[in-house]
CSV table of C-alpha atoms in Angstrom, one decimal:
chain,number,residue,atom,x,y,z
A,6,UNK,CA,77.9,63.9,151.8
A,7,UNK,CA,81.5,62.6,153.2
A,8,UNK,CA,83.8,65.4,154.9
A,9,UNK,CA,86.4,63.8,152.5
A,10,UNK,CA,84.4,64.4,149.5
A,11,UNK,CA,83.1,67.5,148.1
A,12,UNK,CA,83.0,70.5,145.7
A,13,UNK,CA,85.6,73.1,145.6
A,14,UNK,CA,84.6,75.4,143.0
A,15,UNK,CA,81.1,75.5,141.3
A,16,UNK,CA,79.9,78.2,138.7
A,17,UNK,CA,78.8,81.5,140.7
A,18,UNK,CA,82.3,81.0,142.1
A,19,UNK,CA,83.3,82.5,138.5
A,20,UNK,CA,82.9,86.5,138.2
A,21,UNK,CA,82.3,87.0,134.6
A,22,UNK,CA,83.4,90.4,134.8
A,23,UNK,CA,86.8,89.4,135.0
A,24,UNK,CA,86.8,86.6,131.8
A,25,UNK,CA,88.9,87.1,128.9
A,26,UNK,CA,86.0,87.1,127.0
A,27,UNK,CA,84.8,90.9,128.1
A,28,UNK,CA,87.8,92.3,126.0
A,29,UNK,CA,85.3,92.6,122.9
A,30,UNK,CA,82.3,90.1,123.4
A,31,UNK,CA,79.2,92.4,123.9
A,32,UNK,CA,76.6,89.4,124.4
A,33,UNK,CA,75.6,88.3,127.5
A,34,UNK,CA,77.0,85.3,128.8
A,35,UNK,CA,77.0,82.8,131.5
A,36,UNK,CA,79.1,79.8,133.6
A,37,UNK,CA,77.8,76.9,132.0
A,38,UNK,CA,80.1,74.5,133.7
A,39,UNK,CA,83.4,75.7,135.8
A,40,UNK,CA,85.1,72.0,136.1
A,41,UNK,CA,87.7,69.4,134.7
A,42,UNK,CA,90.8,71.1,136.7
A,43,UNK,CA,94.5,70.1,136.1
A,44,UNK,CA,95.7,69.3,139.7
A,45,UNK,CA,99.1,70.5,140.8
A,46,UNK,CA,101.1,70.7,144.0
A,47,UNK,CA,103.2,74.4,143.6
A,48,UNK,CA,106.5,74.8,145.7
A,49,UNK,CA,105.1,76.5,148.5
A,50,UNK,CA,102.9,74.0,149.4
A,51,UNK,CA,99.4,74.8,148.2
A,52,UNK,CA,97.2,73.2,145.3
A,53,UNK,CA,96.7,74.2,141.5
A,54,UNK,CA,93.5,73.7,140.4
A,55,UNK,CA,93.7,74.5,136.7
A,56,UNK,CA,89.7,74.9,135.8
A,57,UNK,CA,87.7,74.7,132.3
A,58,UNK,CA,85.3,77.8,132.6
A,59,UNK,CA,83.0,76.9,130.0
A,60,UNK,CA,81.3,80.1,129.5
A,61,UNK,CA,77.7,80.2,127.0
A,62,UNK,CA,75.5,82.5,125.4
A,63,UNK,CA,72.7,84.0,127.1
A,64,UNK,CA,70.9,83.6,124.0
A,65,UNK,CA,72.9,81.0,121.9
A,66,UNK,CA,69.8,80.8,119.4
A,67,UNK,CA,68.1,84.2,118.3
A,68,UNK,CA,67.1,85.1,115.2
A,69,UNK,CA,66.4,82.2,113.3
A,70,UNK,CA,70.6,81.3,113.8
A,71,UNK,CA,72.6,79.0,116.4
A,72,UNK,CA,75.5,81.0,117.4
A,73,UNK,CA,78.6,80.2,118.8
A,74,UNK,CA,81.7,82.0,120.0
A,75,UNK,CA,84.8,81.9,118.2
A,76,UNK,CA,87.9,84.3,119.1
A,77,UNK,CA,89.6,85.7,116.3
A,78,UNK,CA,93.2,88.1,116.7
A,79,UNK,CA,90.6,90.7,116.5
A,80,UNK,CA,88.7,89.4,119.3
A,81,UNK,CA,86.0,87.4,120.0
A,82,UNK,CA,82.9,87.5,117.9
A,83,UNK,CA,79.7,84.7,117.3
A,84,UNK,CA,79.6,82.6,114.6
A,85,UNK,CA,76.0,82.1,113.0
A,86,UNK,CA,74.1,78.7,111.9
A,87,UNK,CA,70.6,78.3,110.2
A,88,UNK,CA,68.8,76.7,112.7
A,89,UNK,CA,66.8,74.5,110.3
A,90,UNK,CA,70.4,73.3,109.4
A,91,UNK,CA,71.6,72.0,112.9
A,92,UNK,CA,70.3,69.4,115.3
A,93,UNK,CA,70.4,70.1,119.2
A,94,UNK,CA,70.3,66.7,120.7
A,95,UNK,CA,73.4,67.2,122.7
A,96,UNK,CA,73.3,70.4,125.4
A,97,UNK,CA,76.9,70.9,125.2
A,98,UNK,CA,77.0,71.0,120.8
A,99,UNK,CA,75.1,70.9,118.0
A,100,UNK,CA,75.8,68.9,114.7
A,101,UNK,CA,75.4,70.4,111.2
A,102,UNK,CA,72.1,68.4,109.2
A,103,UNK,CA,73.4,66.0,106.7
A,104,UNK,CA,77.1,66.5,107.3
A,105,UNK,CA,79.7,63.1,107.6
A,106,UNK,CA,81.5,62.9,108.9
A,107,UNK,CA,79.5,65.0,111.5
A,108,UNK,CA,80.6,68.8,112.0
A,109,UNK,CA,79.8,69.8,115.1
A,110,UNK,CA,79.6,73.3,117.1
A,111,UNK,CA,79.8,74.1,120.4
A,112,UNK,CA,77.2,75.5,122.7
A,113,UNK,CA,80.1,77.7,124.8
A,114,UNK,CA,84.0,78.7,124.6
A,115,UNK,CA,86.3,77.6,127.4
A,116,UNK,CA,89.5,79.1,128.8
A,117,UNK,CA,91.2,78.1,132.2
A,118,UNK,CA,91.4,79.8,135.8
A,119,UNK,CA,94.4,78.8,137.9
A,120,UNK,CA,92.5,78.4,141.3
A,121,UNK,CA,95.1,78.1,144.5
A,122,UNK,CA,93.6,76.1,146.9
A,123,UNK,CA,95.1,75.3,150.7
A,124,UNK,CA,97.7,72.5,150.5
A,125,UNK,CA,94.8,69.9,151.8
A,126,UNK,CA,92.5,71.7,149.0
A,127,UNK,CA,89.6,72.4,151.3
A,128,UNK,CA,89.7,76.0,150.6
A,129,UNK,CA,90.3,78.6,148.5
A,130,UNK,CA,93.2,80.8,148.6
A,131,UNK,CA,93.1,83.1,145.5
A,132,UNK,CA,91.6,83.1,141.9
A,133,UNK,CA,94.0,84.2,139.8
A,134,UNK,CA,92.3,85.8,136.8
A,135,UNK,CA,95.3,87.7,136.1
A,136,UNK,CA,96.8,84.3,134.9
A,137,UNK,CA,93.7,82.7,132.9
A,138,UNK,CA,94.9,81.3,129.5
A,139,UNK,CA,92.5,81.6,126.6
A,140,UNK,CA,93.1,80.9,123.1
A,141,UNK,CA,95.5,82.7,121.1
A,142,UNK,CA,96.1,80.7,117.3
A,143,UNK,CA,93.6,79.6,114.9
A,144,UNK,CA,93.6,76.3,115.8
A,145,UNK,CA,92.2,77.0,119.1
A,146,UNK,CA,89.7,79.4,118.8
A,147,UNK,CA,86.9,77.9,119.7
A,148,UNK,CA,88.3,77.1,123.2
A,149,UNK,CA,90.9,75.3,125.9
A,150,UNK,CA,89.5,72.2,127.3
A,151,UNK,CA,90.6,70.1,130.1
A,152,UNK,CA,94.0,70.8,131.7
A,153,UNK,CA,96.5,68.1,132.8
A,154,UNK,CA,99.4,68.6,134.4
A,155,UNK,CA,102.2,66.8,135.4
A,156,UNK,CA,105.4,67.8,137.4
A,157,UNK,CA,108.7,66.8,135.6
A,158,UNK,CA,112.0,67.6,135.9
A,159,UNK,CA,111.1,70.1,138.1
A,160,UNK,CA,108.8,72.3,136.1
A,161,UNK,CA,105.2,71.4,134.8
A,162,UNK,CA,104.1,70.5,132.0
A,163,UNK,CA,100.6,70.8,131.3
A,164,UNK,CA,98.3,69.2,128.0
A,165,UNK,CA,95.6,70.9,127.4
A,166,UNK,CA,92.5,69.8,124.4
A,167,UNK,CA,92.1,72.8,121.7
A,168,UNK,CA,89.2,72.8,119.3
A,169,UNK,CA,88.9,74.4,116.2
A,170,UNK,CA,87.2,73.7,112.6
A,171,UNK,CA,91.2,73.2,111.1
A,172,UNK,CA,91.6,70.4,114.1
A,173,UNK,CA,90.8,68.8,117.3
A,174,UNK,CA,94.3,68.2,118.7
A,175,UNK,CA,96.5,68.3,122.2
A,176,UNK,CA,98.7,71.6,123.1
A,177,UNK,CA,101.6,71.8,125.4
A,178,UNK,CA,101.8,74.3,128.0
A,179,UNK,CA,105.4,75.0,130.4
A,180,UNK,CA,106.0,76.2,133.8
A,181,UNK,CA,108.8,76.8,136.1
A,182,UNK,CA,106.5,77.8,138.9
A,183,UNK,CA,103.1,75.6,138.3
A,184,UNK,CA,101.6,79.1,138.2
A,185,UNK,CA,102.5,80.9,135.0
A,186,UNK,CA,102.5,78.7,132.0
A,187,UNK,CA,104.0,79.8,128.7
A,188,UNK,CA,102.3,77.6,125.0
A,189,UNK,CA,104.6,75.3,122.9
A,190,UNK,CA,102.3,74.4,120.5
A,191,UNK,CA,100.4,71.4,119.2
A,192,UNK,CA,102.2,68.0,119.9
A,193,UNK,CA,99.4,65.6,119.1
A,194,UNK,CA,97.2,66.3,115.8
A,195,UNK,CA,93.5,65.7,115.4
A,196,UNK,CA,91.7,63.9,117.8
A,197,UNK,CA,94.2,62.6,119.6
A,198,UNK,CA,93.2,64.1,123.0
A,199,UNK,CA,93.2,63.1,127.2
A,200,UNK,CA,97.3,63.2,126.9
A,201,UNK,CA,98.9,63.1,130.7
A,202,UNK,CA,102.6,63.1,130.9
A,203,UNK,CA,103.9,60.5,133.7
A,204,UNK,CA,105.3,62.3,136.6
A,205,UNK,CA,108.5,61.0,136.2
A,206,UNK,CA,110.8,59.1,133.1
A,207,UNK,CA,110.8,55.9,132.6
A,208,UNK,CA,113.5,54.3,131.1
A,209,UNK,CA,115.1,58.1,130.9
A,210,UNK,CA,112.4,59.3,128.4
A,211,UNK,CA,109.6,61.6,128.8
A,212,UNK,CA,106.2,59.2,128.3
A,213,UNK,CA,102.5,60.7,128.1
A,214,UNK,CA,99.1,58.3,127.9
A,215,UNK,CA,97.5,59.4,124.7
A,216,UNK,CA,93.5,58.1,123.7
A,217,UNK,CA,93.6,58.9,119.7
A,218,UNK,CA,89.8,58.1,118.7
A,219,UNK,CA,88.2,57.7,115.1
A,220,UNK,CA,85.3,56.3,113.2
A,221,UNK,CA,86.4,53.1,112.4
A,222,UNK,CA,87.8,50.5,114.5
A,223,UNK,CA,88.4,46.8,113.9
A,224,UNK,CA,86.7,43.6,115.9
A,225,UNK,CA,89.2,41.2,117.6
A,226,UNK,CA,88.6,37.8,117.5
A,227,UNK,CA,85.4,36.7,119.8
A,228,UNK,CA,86.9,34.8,122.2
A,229,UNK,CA,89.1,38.1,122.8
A,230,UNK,CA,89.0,39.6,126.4
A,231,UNK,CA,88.8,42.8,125.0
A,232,UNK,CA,85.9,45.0,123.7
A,233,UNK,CA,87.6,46.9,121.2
A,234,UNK,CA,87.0,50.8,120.5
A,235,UNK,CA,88.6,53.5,121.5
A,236,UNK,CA,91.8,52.8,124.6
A,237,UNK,CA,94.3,54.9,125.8
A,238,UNK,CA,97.3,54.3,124.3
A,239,UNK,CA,101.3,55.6,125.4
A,240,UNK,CA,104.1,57.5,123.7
A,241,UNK,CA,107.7,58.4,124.3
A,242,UNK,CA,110.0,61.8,123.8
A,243,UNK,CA,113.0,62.7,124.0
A,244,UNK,CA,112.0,66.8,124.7
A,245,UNK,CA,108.6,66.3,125.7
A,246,UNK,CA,107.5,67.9,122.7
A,247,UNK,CA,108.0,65.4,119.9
A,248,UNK,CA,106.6,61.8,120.6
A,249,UNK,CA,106.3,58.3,119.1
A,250,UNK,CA,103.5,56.0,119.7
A,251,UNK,CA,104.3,52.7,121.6
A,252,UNK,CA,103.8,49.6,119.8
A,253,UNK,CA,102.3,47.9,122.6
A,254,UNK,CA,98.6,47.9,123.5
A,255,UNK,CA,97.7,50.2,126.6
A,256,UNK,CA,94.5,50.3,128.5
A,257,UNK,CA,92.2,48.4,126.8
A,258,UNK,CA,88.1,48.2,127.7
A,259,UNK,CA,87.0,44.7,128.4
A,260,UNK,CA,84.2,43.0,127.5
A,261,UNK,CA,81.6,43.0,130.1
A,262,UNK,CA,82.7,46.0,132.1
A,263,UNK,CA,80.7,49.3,132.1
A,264,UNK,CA,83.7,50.7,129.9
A,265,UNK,CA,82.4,49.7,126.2
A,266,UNK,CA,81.6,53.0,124.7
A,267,UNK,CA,84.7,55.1,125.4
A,268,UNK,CA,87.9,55.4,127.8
A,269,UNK,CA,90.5,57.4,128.6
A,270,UNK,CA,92.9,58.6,131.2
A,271,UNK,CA,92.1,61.0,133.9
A,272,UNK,CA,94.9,62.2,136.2
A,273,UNK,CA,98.3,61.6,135.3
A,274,UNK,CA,100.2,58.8,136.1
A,275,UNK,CA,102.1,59.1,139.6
A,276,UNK,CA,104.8,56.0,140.8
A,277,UNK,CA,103.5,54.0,143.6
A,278,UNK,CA,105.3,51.7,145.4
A,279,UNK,CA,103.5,48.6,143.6
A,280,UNK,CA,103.7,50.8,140.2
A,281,UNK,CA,102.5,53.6,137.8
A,282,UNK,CA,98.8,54.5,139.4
A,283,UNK,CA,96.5,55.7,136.8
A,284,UNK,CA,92.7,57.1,136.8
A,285,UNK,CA,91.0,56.9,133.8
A,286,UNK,CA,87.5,57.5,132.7
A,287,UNK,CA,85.3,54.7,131.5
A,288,UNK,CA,82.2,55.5,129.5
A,289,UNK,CA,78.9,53.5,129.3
A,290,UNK,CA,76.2,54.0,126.5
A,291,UNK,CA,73.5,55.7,127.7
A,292,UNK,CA,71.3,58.1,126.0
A,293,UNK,CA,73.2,61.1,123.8
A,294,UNK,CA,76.4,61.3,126.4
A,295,UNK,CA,76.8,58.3,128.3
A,296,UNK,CA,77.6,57.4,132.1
A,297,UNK,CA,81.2,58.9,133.2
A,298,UNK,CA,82.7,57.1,135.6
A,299,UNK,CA,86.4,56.6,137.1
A,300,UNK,CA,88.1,53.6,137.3
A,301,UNK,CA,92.0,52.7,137.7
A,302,UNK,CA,95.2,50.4,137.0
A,303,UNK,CA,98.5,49.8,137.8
A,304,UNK,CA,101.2,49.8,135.3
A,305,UNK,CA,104.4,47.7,135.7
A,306,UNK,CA,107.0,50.7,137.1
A,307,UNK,CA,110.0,49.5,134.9
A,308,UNK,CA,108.3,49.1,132.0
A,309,UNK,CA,105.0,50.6,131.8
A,310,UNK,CA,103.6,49.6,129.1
A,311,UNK,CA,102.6,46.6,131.0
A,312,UNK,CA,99.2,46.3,132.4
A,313,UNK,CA,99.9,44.6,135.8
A,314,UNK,CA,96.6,45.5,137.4
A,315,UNK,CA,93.3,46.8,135.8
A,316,UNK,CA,90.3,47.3,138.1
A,317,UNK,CA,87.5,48.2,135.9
A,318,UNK,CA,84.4,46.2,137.7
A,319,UNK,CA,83.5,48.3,140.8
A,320,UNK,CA,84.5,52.0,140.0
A,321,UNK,CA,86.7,54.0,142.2
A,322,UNK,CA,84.3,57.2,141.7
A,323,UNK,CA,80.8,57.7,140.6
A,324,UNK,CA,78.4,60.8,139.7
A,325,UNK,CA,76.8,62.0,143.5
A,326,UNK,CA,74.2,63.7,143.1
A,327,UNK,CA,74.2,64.9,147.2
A,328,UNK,CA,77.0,66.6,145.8
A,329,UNK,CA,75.3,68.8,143.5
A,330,UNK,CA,71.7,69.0,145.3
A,331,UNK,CA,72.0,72.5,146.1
A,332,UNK,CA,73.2,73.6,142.4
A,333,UNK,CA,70.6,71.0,140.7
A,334,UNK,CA,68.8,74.0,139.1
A,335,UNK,CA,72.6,74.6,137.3
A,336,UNK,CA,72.3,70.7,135.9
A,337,UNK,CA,72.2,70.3,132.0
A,338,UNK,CA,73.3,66.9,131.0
A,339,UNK,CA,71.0,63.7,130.6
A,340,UNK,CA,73.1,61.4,132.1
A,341,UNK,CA,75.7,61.1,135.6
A,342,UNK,CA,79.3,62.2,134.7
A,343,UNK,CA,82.4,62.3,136.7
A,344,UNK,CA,85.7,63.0,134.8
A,345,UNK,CA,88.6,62.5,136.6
A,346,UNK,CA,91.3,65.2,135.8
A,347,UNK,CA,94.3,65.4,138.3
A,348,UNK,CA,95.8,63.7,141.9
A,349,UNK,CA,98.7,64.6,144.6
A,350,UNK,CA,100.2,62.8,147.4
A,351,UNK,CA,98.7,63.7,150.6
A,352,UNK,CA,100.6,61.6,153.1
A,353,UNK,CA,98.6,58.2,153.8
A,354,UNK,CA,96.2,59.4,150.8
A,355,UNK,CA,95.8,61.3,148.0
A,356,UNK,CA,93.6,64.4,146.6
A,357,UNK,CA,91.9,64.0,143.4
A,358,UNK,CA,90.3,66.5,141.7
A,359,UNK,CA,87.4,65.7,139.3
A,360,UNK,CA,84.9,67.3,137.2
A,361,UNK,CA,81.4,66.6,138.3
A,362,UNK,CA,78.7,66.5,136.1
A,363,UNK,CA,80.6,69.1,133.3
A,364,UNK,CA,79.5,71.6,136.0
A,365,UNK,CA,81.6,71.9,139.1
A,366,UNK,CA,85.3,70.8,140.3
A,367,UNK,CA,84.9,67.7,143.2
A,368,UNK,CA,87.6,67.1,145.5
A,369,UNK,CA,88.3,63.4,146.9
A,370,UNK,CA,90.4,62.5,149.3
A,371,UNK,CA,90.9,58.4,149.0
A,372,UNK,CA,93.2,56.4,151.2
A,373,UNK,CA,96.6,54.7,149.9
A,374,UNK,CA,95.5,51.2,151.2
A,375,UNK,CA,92.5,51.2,148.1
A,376,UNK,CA,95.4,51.1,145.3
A,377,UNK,CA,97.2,48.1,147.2
């Protein structure tokens, strides 16, 4: 285990006790992962990690029903599925028997814990449960996943996925402090999710990496470069709140990298001296969730829509499991993950701030001289 790599928060650094769910939720629950954090430098100085509690059921199958958690105006109650109607073959959902396209329930609800950290994010100043955001419309109530945010303008702006059964889509949170954020609403509909706002404007307009995904996609031509699938793909606003899709291709997986299942982008895009730096995730097929791994480009700084770099053989960050030896008894997915979720400038490197393993938040801390 490197001194320059390491977890920062895990999920016994969660006190239940304090979780928005306790309001009106009876049931026993637990930390299933506490991970995925939004990375943000505040004015003073210190770090913001923004972290996905993902909190579960004790007993998310009893009497014959899968149950899930679902917050209502009223509260939070559990949602109940015949269990001869739902297959289990993924520990973080289940799918509905029969259903297409699939309809698919999840295993915990998630809301997010602003955790301070010291401004070279190896410790922990303050949890700040008083500021936790948790879902408050219909269209999020069955959680807040995966924080981004980006510092623009001079206030943050942070996307954030909601899940519901009405839709799958991005929300837009606002802060003038990087500490209390205040909900505008959705700005990307239906499965249209990993949305980072550059940290800065190009060409004088707000711009955001979007990853829309779907069930159909079309082949390219085989002597194409590229894969096809799912990419990240960019946008443009005027407000921040209402965007247009570029028409020209983004990230795109090639063929014969370990990217072919799935991609998309992972801490938001800062400006470099040789260009727009971005992390992304690239997935490989393997068993029901696939290998998560991070890997990163460079994006022409005048016009970034242009891919001027793309290093997607030899990925920046892999799953370590040294990392999570002591909390292996915690470990729940098949298959090594690392999600990249958020970066700030350190000096002669940079802090990134990952998810590891959908369990606990790992901090990096990787030298300038690897993006040049």
């Amino acid at each position: 285990m490197s001194a320059d790599d390491y977890l920062i928060f895990r999920p016994d650094d969660v006190d239940l006790s304090q979780s928005p769910l306790r309001k009106s939720l009876g049931e026993p629950t637990y930390v299933l992962g506490a991970f995925n954090p939004g990375l943000a430098r505040l004015p003073g100085g210190n770090l913001l990690l923004m972290v996905r509690v993902a909190e579960a059921l004790r007993e998310p199958v009893a009497g014959g029903f899968a149950r899930t958690i679902r917050w209502t105006p009223e509260g939070y109650g559990l949602d109940r599925h015949p269990l001869a109607g739902v297959e289990m073959s993924d520990p973080r959902t289940f799918a509905l028997k029969g259903r297409h396209p699939p309809l698919l329930g999840l295993t915990s609800l998630s809301w997010l814990l602003p955790v301070e950290l010291t401004g070279d994010a190896r410790e922990v100043v303050k949890v700040h449960y008083d500021k936790a955001i948790e879902p408050s419309a219909s269209w999020q109530d069955y959680g807040i996943e995966d924080a981004r945010i980006s510092l623009v303008g001079g206030s943050w702006w942070m996307t954030v996925c909601s899940v519901s059964a009405e839709r799958h889509c991005t929300a837009m949170y606002h802060s003038v402090n990087g500490l209390d954020y205040k909900p505008l609403g959705i700005v990307l509909d239906h499965q249209n999710k990993d949305m980072l706002l550059f940290e800065g404007k190009p060409g004088g307009k707000y711009m955001a990496l979007t990853r829309p995904l779907g069930e159909q996609y079309f082949a390219y031509p085989d002597e194409s470069p590229w894969a096809g699938g799912p990419a990240i793909q960019m946008a443009t606003s005027p407000d921040g709140l209402h965007w247009r899709p570029s028409e020209a291709p983004g990230i795109r997986a090639r063929k014969g990298t370990s990217t072919s299942l799935r991609m998309g982008g992972g801490a938001q895009p800062i400006l470099t001296p040789e260009g727009w730096l971005v992390l992304y995730h690239g997935v490989e097929k393997r068993e029901t969730v696939g290998v998560y791994r991070t890997f990163w480009a460079l994006l022409d700084r005048d016009d970034p829509t242009r891919v001027i770099r793309q290093e997607d053989g030899a990925p920046l960050l892999e799953a370590a499991p040294t990392l999570t030896a002591d909390i292996a008894h915690q470990m729940y997915l098949p298959t090594p993950v690392v999600f990249t979720t958020g970066i700030a400038d350190a000096g002669d490197h940079y802090v990134v701030a990952s998810g590891e393993a959908d369990l606990a938040c790992r901090i990096t801390h990787i030298p300038k001289l690897v993006f040049r």
